[in-house]
Amino acid sequence: MDKPPISPALKCLAAIAFLFLLAPVLIVVPLSFSGDVFMSFPPKSWSGRWYAAILQNPKMLEAFLFSVKLAAGVTVVNLAIAVPASYALVRLAPRGAEAMTSLFTAPLLLPTIVLGLAMLIIFARIGLLATVPGLFVAHLVVTLPYVLRVISTALSTLPIAVEEAAATLGAAPATVFRRVTLPMMLPGLVAAGALSFLVSFDEVVLSLFMSGPRLSTLPVEMYHHVESRADPLVAAISVLLVVFTLAIVIVVDRSLGLAKTFVK
Amino acid sequence: MSATATVAATAGSAADRPAGGGLVVALLLPIALVNLVGFLLPVFNLALISLQEVQASGAMTGGWSTAKWVSVVTDDFYWELLWNTIRTSLGITLATLLVSYPIALYLHRSSGLWRSVLLVMVISPLLLSAVVRTYGWIAILSDQGVVNSVLKAFGAAEPWRLMFNLTGVTIGLTEILMPYMILALVAGFGRLDPRAEEAAATLGASPFRVFRRIVLPLSVPGIALGSLLTFVLAVSSFITPKLLGGGRVFLLATEVYDQAIVTLDWPLAATLSMIVLVVFGIAIAVYGRLVRSIG
Amino acid sequence: MMHQAPTAMTIAEAGPVRGQGFLSLQALTRRYHDFVAVDAVDLDVAKGEFVSLLGPSGCGKTTTLRMIAGLVPASDGRIVVAGRDITAMPTYRRDMGLVFQSYALFPHMTVAGNVAFGLEMRGLPKAEIRTRVAEAIAMVRLDGREDRKPGQLSGGQQQRVALARALVIRPSILLLDEPLSNLDAKLREEMRNEIRDIQRRLGTTAIFVTHDQDEALTMSDRVVVMNHGHIEQIGTPEDLYERPASPFVAAFVGRTNRLEGVQQGATVTVSGLAIEAPIPKSGPVEVLVRPHRVHVAPHGAPPPAGRNRVDGTIRRATYAGNVVQYEIDAGSVTLTAEAATAGIGGLIPVGTAVTAAWAVEDTLVFGRPS
């Protein structure tokens, strides 16, 4: 169907709005090549010193590695929990499946600051504050709803007749799941995994509540750095993160179309 | 018939199957456990904490008291904090709507690869830490930032204070919340049939009148949902207000964080976070009423 | 046709003895809460027979098929195959091939992978799987397309893959769930013959679900007409058409004129008209006549003996190429007649006074509640 032509006025307004939306991301690129000690724009001199500075900052490096490991671990556990749960909720459809789905995705509706505080208080009491298990559980709670939702959607849009066909051809339920259901869900699994990794990797509110001086994630370290110092170090890290995120987005988009996962 | 269960587990539509109870429980146990330990228990506990009795030293006695609630409700500081938060969040919501609408309409009218590219551009910031994006705004708004460099080049003597105040917080949060608004608006536009616009045009309506009489009314549900999302997220965000406000902007969420981490007054933090939830509830109720009145 | 499959025809004449069929459904019932989708269906199908389940949507034909496949558990009754009760057996042990309306091919496997799946499930040696897959693919004329994915095939080709996949396991019964309804008209006719030829060649017992009477009549040894979860009639295509057991069957299989009247002895009175019935009885009745059995002649022509006749005028003539339909206004009743066309200028103009006549034995009379 033909869409109505776009008026020049709308083009102009949209361009300005897009510029506004992308301004903070665009600005960190030149800033990261600043040769100055403090943040100022435009930089008085240019250099790659802040990229070198990342490598000399053990705290940032450690936090980065921990964030990657945390996000990867959280993603693996997320999938291991959400795939069986989705199968039960969508395919076995027990009584109250809808209510249970709402309950399991409810952590998304709660403001993270409230959830963070709630976890801080209870985790402090059982000694999980600033521990790997504490951060792990916190990240699990906020990422699992996304993963459950994406996988459930993927599962519910699979034509059930294909699984029935496999059964009529002699495949037992476990075989149907392994040979037919799981492979057909693969795009959903990739999307859910990528989303889980990125959400966990970027999570800052819960991490701020859960981390301590000796254990923190990259976004928390960056937050503390920005809070206390105005230098271009974070710009250099940001550029690397943008590249990192973009790489993941492009890989996922190539394999299944990211737009489809977000906008129905 | 016991064999019915095995048959049912093989395949068939949901209505056909009295699902094997044991299997369902086994498959749902892990997620239920995460939900209980990481969500239900902490949140329930939080609600209780706001009703705990506290000694002058800050230690909790284990007794019950409504003291925190009473002190919060009777303290003008918190009323001002609440009013500030709501006013700022409403302002942010309005600003976000105004900047997002042209993008959403443009996205709605574009198609093909170009649309996908633009959509990825809208979604990508969501996948980037709020810390990174706030840092970008510091680079733009600070005294040595982009805006003030330009002003200085044009001969301004004094830098324009855009940071460490509500202006900076509003600008930063507006940008950070834009993707949510845009996605809600685009989803709302889905219902907009281009033929309705064409029909109006053939009936003699100018492009502006087509927009005002056809496009705008039909996008109201998207506007309502996007505004609810943006408002609610604005009320509860504190990373951007903390960094762009530099400790000089006081909002409900930043106060919750300060009381929890700096002052360690958990009952007070719990009480304030319950107030955040009340604001949420009111916003959702207003939204529900609005949607119903639209029909 | 007769000399091609003499066994099928003899079976078709009689059908197996009740409860003795290769496939035997005995009081098979499916309830959803208080709705009865399939109500105590009895059916016996002989080995090698092609039986269609025909009926409007919601008549229970698909549910019956899904119960045979084990995809829907039976609420009551039994399913027996080759003397063995399989009512409680899970689908994957039933050894039946099912061709779905949507084809339901495995999108992530190649054509060969789809066809091989059932053989792999049976743990056959690799070499045998390879030969049998190749045979099956050749049988449905898809040689050279083994490595394509289903998404790269046309609808008709996907349909053939689905057929090969279901047949390669040499199923005890081949089940077909409206397999042709997603194809265009021309392809549909081609596939009808192809399915029937393959089924005959392999001697497979087949149950075919359809809402299309043409499909049912042209393909089947016997047709089961279903309505509201009940069987209305089981019979050969000829039985169904010439000796429908109920007005429903008469109306669903082919088109028919429907008149209401009262019978006394051999005469039915329909709003003042006297119509002769083949069998005498008395009471309120429904009279059914097939349009193409009604002959239209100029008014006043002498009626041949043994015929019912109605005088009227042509109100509308609908020309459809091979046939022309006349709507005849006979005062109190309206009749539809259908005649083969014969060259230019053979049509009777609207407004012409005519006599419609049909043989007494073509008059179907059913009792009706008064």
PDB file of N, CA and C in Angstrom, chain A residues 32-81:
ATOM      1  N   SER A  32      36.371  11.369  23.013  1.00  0.00           N
ATOM      2  CA  SER A  32      37.236  10.277  23.463  1.00  0.00           C
ATOM      3  C   SER A  32      38.660  10.437  22.922  1.00  0.00           C
ATOM      4  N   PHE A  33      38.807  11.250  21.864  1.00  0.00           N
ATOM      5  CA  PHE A  33      40.155  11.461  21.307  1.00  0.00           C
ATOM      6  C   PHE A  33      40.783  12.742  21.827  1.00  0.00           C
ATOM      7  N   SER A  34      40.224  13.262  22.931  1.00  0.00           N
ATOM      8  CA  SER A  34      40.747  14.487  23.519  1.00  0.00           C
ATOM      9  C   SER A  34      42.141  14.239  24.104  1.00  0.00           C
ATOM     10  N   GLY A  35      42.989  15.270  24.033  1.00  0.00           N
ATOM     11  CA  GLY A  35      44.309  15.163  24.657  1.00  0.00           C
ATOM     12  C   GLY A  35      44.348  15.914  25.973  1.00  0.00           C
ATOM     13  N   ASP A  36      43.176  16.473  26.390  1.00  0.00           N
ATOM     14  CA  ASP A  36      43.140  17.296  27.603  1.00  0.00           C
ATOM     15  C   ASP A  36      43.021  16.431  28.851  1.00  0.00           C
ATOM     16  N   VAL A  37      43.371  17.046  29.973  1.00  0.00           N
ATOM     17  CA  VAL A  37      43.253  16.347  31.255  1.00  0.00           C
ATOM     18  C   VAL A  37      41.806  16.369  31.714  1.00  0.00           C
ATOM     19  N   PHE A  38      41.112  17.500  31.447  1.00  0.00           N
ATOM     20  CA  PHE A  38      39.711  17.618  31.845  1.00  0.00           C
ATOM     21  C   PHE A  38      38.816  17.606  30.614  1.00  0.00           C
ATOM     22  N   MET A  39      37.538  17.322  30.879  1.00  0.00           N
ATOM     23  CA  MET A  39      36.575  17.299  29.794  1.00  0.00           C
ATOM     24  C   MET A  39      36.258  18.723  29.374  1.00  0.00           C
ATOM     25  N   SER A  40      36.463  19.033  28.096  1.00  0.00           N
ATOM     26  CA  SER A  40      35.988  20.290  27.544  1.00  0.00           C
ATOM     27  C   SER A  40      35.772  20.082  26.062  1.00  0.00           C
ATOM     28  N   PHE A  41      34.876  20.884  25.496  1.00  0.00           N
ATOM     29  CA  PHE A  41      34.560  20.693  24.091  1.00  0.00           C
ATOM     30  C   PHE A  41      34.537  22.026  23.379  1.00  0.00           C
ATOM     31  N   PRO A  42      35.156  22.195  22.241  1.00  0.00           N
ATOM     32  CA  PRO A  42      36.000  21.179  21.590  1.00  0.00           C
ATOM     33  C   PRO A  42      37.329  20.989  22.332  1.00  0.00           C
ATOM     34  N   PRO A  43      37.930  19.824  22.277  1.00  0.00           N
ATOM     35  CA  PRO A  43      39.187  19.584  22.982  1.00  0.00           C
ATOM     36  C   PRO A  43      40.281  20.505  22.443  1.00  0.00           C
ATOM     37  N   LYS A  44      41.194  20.926  23.348  1.00  0.00           N
ATOM     38  CA  LYS A  44      42.278  21.818  22.913  1.00  0.00           C
ATOM     39  C   LYS A  44      43.340  21.043  22.147  1.00  0.00           C
ATOM     40  N   SER A  45      43.473  19.740  22.427  1.00  0.00           N
ATOM     41  CA  SER A  45      44.425  18.926  21.679  1.00  0.00           C
ATOM     42  C   SER A  45      43.842  17.531  21.500  1.00  0.00           C
ATOM     43  N   TRP A  46      44.377  16.795  20.543  1.00  0.00           N
ATOM     44  CA  TRP A  46      43.846  15.469  20.241  1.00  0.00           C
ATOM     45  C   TRP A  46      44.871  14.382  20.561  1.00  0.00           C
ATOM     46  N   SER A  47      44.417  13.227  21.038  1.00  0.00           N
ATOM     47  CA  SER A  47      45.331  12.104  21.284  1.00  0.00           C
ATOM     48  C   SER A  47      44.537  10.838  21.551  1.00  0.00           C
ATOM     49  N   GLY A  48      45.214   9.740  21.654  1.00  0.00           N
ATOM     50  CA  GLY A  48      44.547   8.489  22.006  1.00  0.00           C
ATOM     51  C   GLY A  48      44.844   8.115  23.442  1.00  0.00           C
ATOM     52  N   ARG A  49      45.279   9.111  24.244  1.00  0.00           N
ATOM     53  CA  ARG A  49      45.748   8.810  25.596  1.00  0.00           C
ATOM     54  C   ARG A  49      44.674   8.211  26.489  1.00  0.00           C
ATOM     55  N   TRP A  50      43.398   8.575  26.230  1.00  0.00           N
ATOM     56  CA  TRP A  50      42.350   8.067  27.138  1.00  0.00           C
ATOM     57  C   TRP A  50      42.018   6.606  26.868  1.00  0.00           C
ATOM     58  N   TYR A  51      42.274   6.188  25.619  1.00  0.00           N
ATOM     59  CA  TYR A  51      42.117   4.762  25.333  1.00  0.00           C
ATOM     60  C   TYR A  51      43.223   3.981  26.045  1.00  0.00           C
ATOM     61  N   ALA A  52      44.445   4.576  26.005  1.00  0.00           N
ATOM     62  CA  ALA A  52      45.556   3.943  26.723  1.00  0.00           C
ATOM     63  C   ALA A  52      45.273   3.924  28.220  1.00  0.00           C
ATOM     64  N   ALA A  53      44.596   4.980  28.682  1.00  0.00           N
ATOM     65  CA  ALA A  53      44.330   5.093  30.122  1.00  0.00           C
ATOM     66  C   ALA A  53      43.415   3.969  30.616  1.00  0.00           C
ATOM     67  N   ILE A  54      42.525   3.490  29.711  1.00  0.00           N
ATOM     68  CA  ILE A  54      41.633   2.397  30.128  1.00  0.00           C
ATOM     69  C   ILE A  54      42.461   1.188  30.527  1.00  0.00           C
ATOM     70  N   LEU A  55      43.487   0.910  29.696  1.00  0.00           N
ATOM     71  CA  LEU A  55      44.310  -0.278  29.948  1.00  0.00           C
ATOM     72  C   LEU A  55      45.110  -0.136  31.239  1.00  0.00           C
ATOM     73  N   GLN A  56      45.341   1.119  31.658  1.00  0.00           N
ATOM     74  CA  GLN A  56      46.094   1.318  32.893  1.00  0.00           C
ATOM     75  C   GLN A  56      45.185   1.477  34.108  1.00  0.00           C
ATOM     76  N   ASN A  57      43.916   1.238  33.889  1.00  0.00           N
ATOM     77  CA  ASN A  57      42.972   1.379  35.005  1.00  0.00           C
ATOM     78  C   ASN A  57      42.465  -0.001  35.412  1.00  0.00           C
ATOM     79  N   PRO A  58      43.139  -0.660  36.342  1.00  0.00           N
ATOM     80  CA  PRO A  58      42.782  -2.035  36.694  1.00  0.00           C
ATOM     81  C   PRO A  58      41.346  -2.150  37.189  1.00  0.00           C
ATOM     82  N   LYS A  59      40.848  -1.102  37.877  1.00  0.00           N
ATOM     83  CA  LYS A  59      39.479  -1.169  38.395  1.00  0.00           C
ATOM     84  C   LYS A  59      38.455  -1.316  37.280  1.00  0.00           C
ATOM     85  N   MET A  60      38.634  -0.490  36.233  1.00  0.00           N
ATOM     86  CA  MET A  60      37.717  -0.530  35.089  1.00  0.00           C
ATOM     87  C   MET A  60      37.814  -1.875  34.369  1.00  0.00           C
ATOM     88  N   LEU A  61      39.051  -2.331  34.177  1.00  0.00           N
ATOM     89  CA  LEU A  61      39.246  -3.596  33.466  1.00  0.00           C
ATOM     90  C   LEU A  61      38.599  -4.754  34.222  1.00  0.00           C
ATOM     91  N   GLU A  62      38.842  -4.747  35.522  1.00  0.00           N
ATOM     92  CA  GLU A  62      38.279  -5.800  36.366  1.00  0.00           C
ATOM     93  C   GLU A  62      36.746  -5.771  36.295  1.00  0.00           C
ATOM     94  N   ALA A  63      36.207  -4.544  36.396  1.00  0.00           N
ATOM     95  CA  ALA A  63      34.746  -4.390  36.365  1.00  0.00           C
ATOM     96  C   ALA A  63      34.190  -4.852  35.027  1.00  0.00           C
ATOM     97  N   PHE A  64      34.921  -4.521  33.942  1.00  0.00           N
ATOM     98  CA  PHE A  64      34.465  -4.936  32.616  1.00  0.00           C
ATOM     99  C   PHE A  64      34.403  -6.459  32.523  1.00  0.00           C
ATOM    100  N   LEU A  65      35.500  -7.094  32.949  1.00  0.00           N
ATOM    101  CA  LEU A  65      35.541  -8.553  32.874  1.00  0.00           C
ATOM    102  C   LEU A  65      34.427  -9.170  33.709  1.00  0.00           C
ATOM    103  N   PHE A  66      34.230  -8.603  34.909  1.00  0.00           N
ATOM    104  CA  PHE A  66      33.178  -9.146  35.767  1.00  0.00           C
ATOM    105  C   PHE A  66      31.807  -8.972  35.115  1.00  0.00           C
ATOM    106  N   SER A  67      31.584  -7.793  34.512  1.00  0.00           N
ATOM    107  CA  SER A  67      30.298  -7.532  33.854  1.00  0.00           C
ATOM    108  C   SER A  67      30.035  -8.531  32.739  1.00  0.00           C
ATOM    109  N   VAL A  68      31.071  -8.816  31.942  1.00  0.00           N
ATOM    110  CA  VAL A  68      30.908  -9.761  30.842  1.00  0.00           C
ATOM    111  C   VAL A  68      30.572 -11.149  31.391  1.00  0.00           C
ATOM    112  N   LYS A  69      31.343 -11.558  32.407  1.00  0.00           N
ATOM    113  CA  LYS A  69      31.114 -12.890  32.985  1.00  0.00           C
ATOM    114  C   LYS A  69      29.720 -12.972  33.601  1.00  0.00           C
ATOM    115  N   LEU A  70      29.350 -11.908  34.327  1.00  0.00           N
ATOM    116  CA  LEU A  70      28.034 -11.883  34.973  1.00  0.00           C
ATOM    117  C   LEU A  70      26.922 -11.982  33.926  1.00  0.00           C
ATOM    118  N   ALA A  71      27.038 -11.138  32.882  1.00  0.00           N
ATOM    119  CA  ALA A  71      25.999 -11.117  31.851  1.00  0.00           C
ATOM    120  C   ALA A  71      25.910 -12.464  31.142  1.00  0.00           C
ATOM    121  N   ALA A  72      27.072 -13.063  30.865  1.00  0.00           N
ATOM    122  CA  ALA A  72      27.069 -14.356  30.177  1.00  0.00           C
ATOM    123  C   ALA A  72      26.435 -15.432  31.055  1.00  0.00           C
ATOM    124  N   GLY A  73      26.844 -15.457  32.334  1.00  0.00           N
ATOM    125  CA  GLY A  73      26.292 -16.453  33.259  1.00  0.00           C
ATOM    126  C   GLY A  73      24.798 -16.266  33.435  1.00  0.00           C
ATOM    127  N   VAL A  74      24.384 -15.005  33.616  1.00  0.00           N
ATOM    128  CA  VAL A  74      22.959 -14.707  33.799  1.00  0.00           C
ATOM    129  C   VAL A  74      22.174 -15.163  32.572  1.00  0.00           C
ATOM    130  N   THR A  75      22.738 -14.940  31.388  1.00  0.00           N
ATOM    131  CA  THR A  75      22.048 -15.303  30.152  1.00  0.00           C
ATOM    132  C   THR A  75      21.856 -16.817  30.050  1.00  0.00           C
ATOM    133  N   VAL A  76      22.921 -17.550  30.369  1.00  0.00           N
ATOM    134  CA  VAL A  76      22.822 -19.014  30.291  1.00  0.00           C
ATOM    135  C   VAL A  76      21.748 -19.529  31.253  1.00  0.00           C
ATOM    136  N   VAL A  77      21.791 -19.041  32.492  1.00  0.00           N
ATOM    137  CA  VAL A  77      20.817 -19.497  33.490  1.00  0.00           C
ATOM    138  C   VAL A  77      19.400 -19.062  33.104  1.00  0.00           C
ATOM    139  N   ASN A  78      19.293 -17.824  32.568  1.00  0.00           N
ATOM    140  CA  ASN A  78      17.997 -17.323  32.102  1.00  0.00           C
ATOM    141  C   ASN A  78      17.354 -18.268  31.103  1.00  0.00           C
ATOM    142  N   LEU A  79      18.155 -18.658  30.111  1.00  0.00           N
ATOM    143  CA  LEU A  79      17.614 -19.541  29.072  1.00  0.00           C
ATOM    144  C   LEU A  79      17.239 -20.889  29.663  1.00  0.00           C
ATOM    145  N   ALA A  80      18.100 -21.374  30.563  1.00  0.00           N
ATOM    146  CA  ALA A  80      17.837 -22.683  31.163  1.00  0.00           C
ATOM    147  C   ALA A  80      16.554 -22.660  31.997  1.00  0.00           C
ATOM    148  N   ILE A  81      16.236 -21.511  32.588  1.00  0.00           N
ATOM    149  CA  ILE A  81      15.008 -21.410  33.394  1.00  0.00           C
ATOM    150  C   ILE A  81      13.801 -21.100  32.515  1.00  0.00           C
TER     151      ILE A  81
END
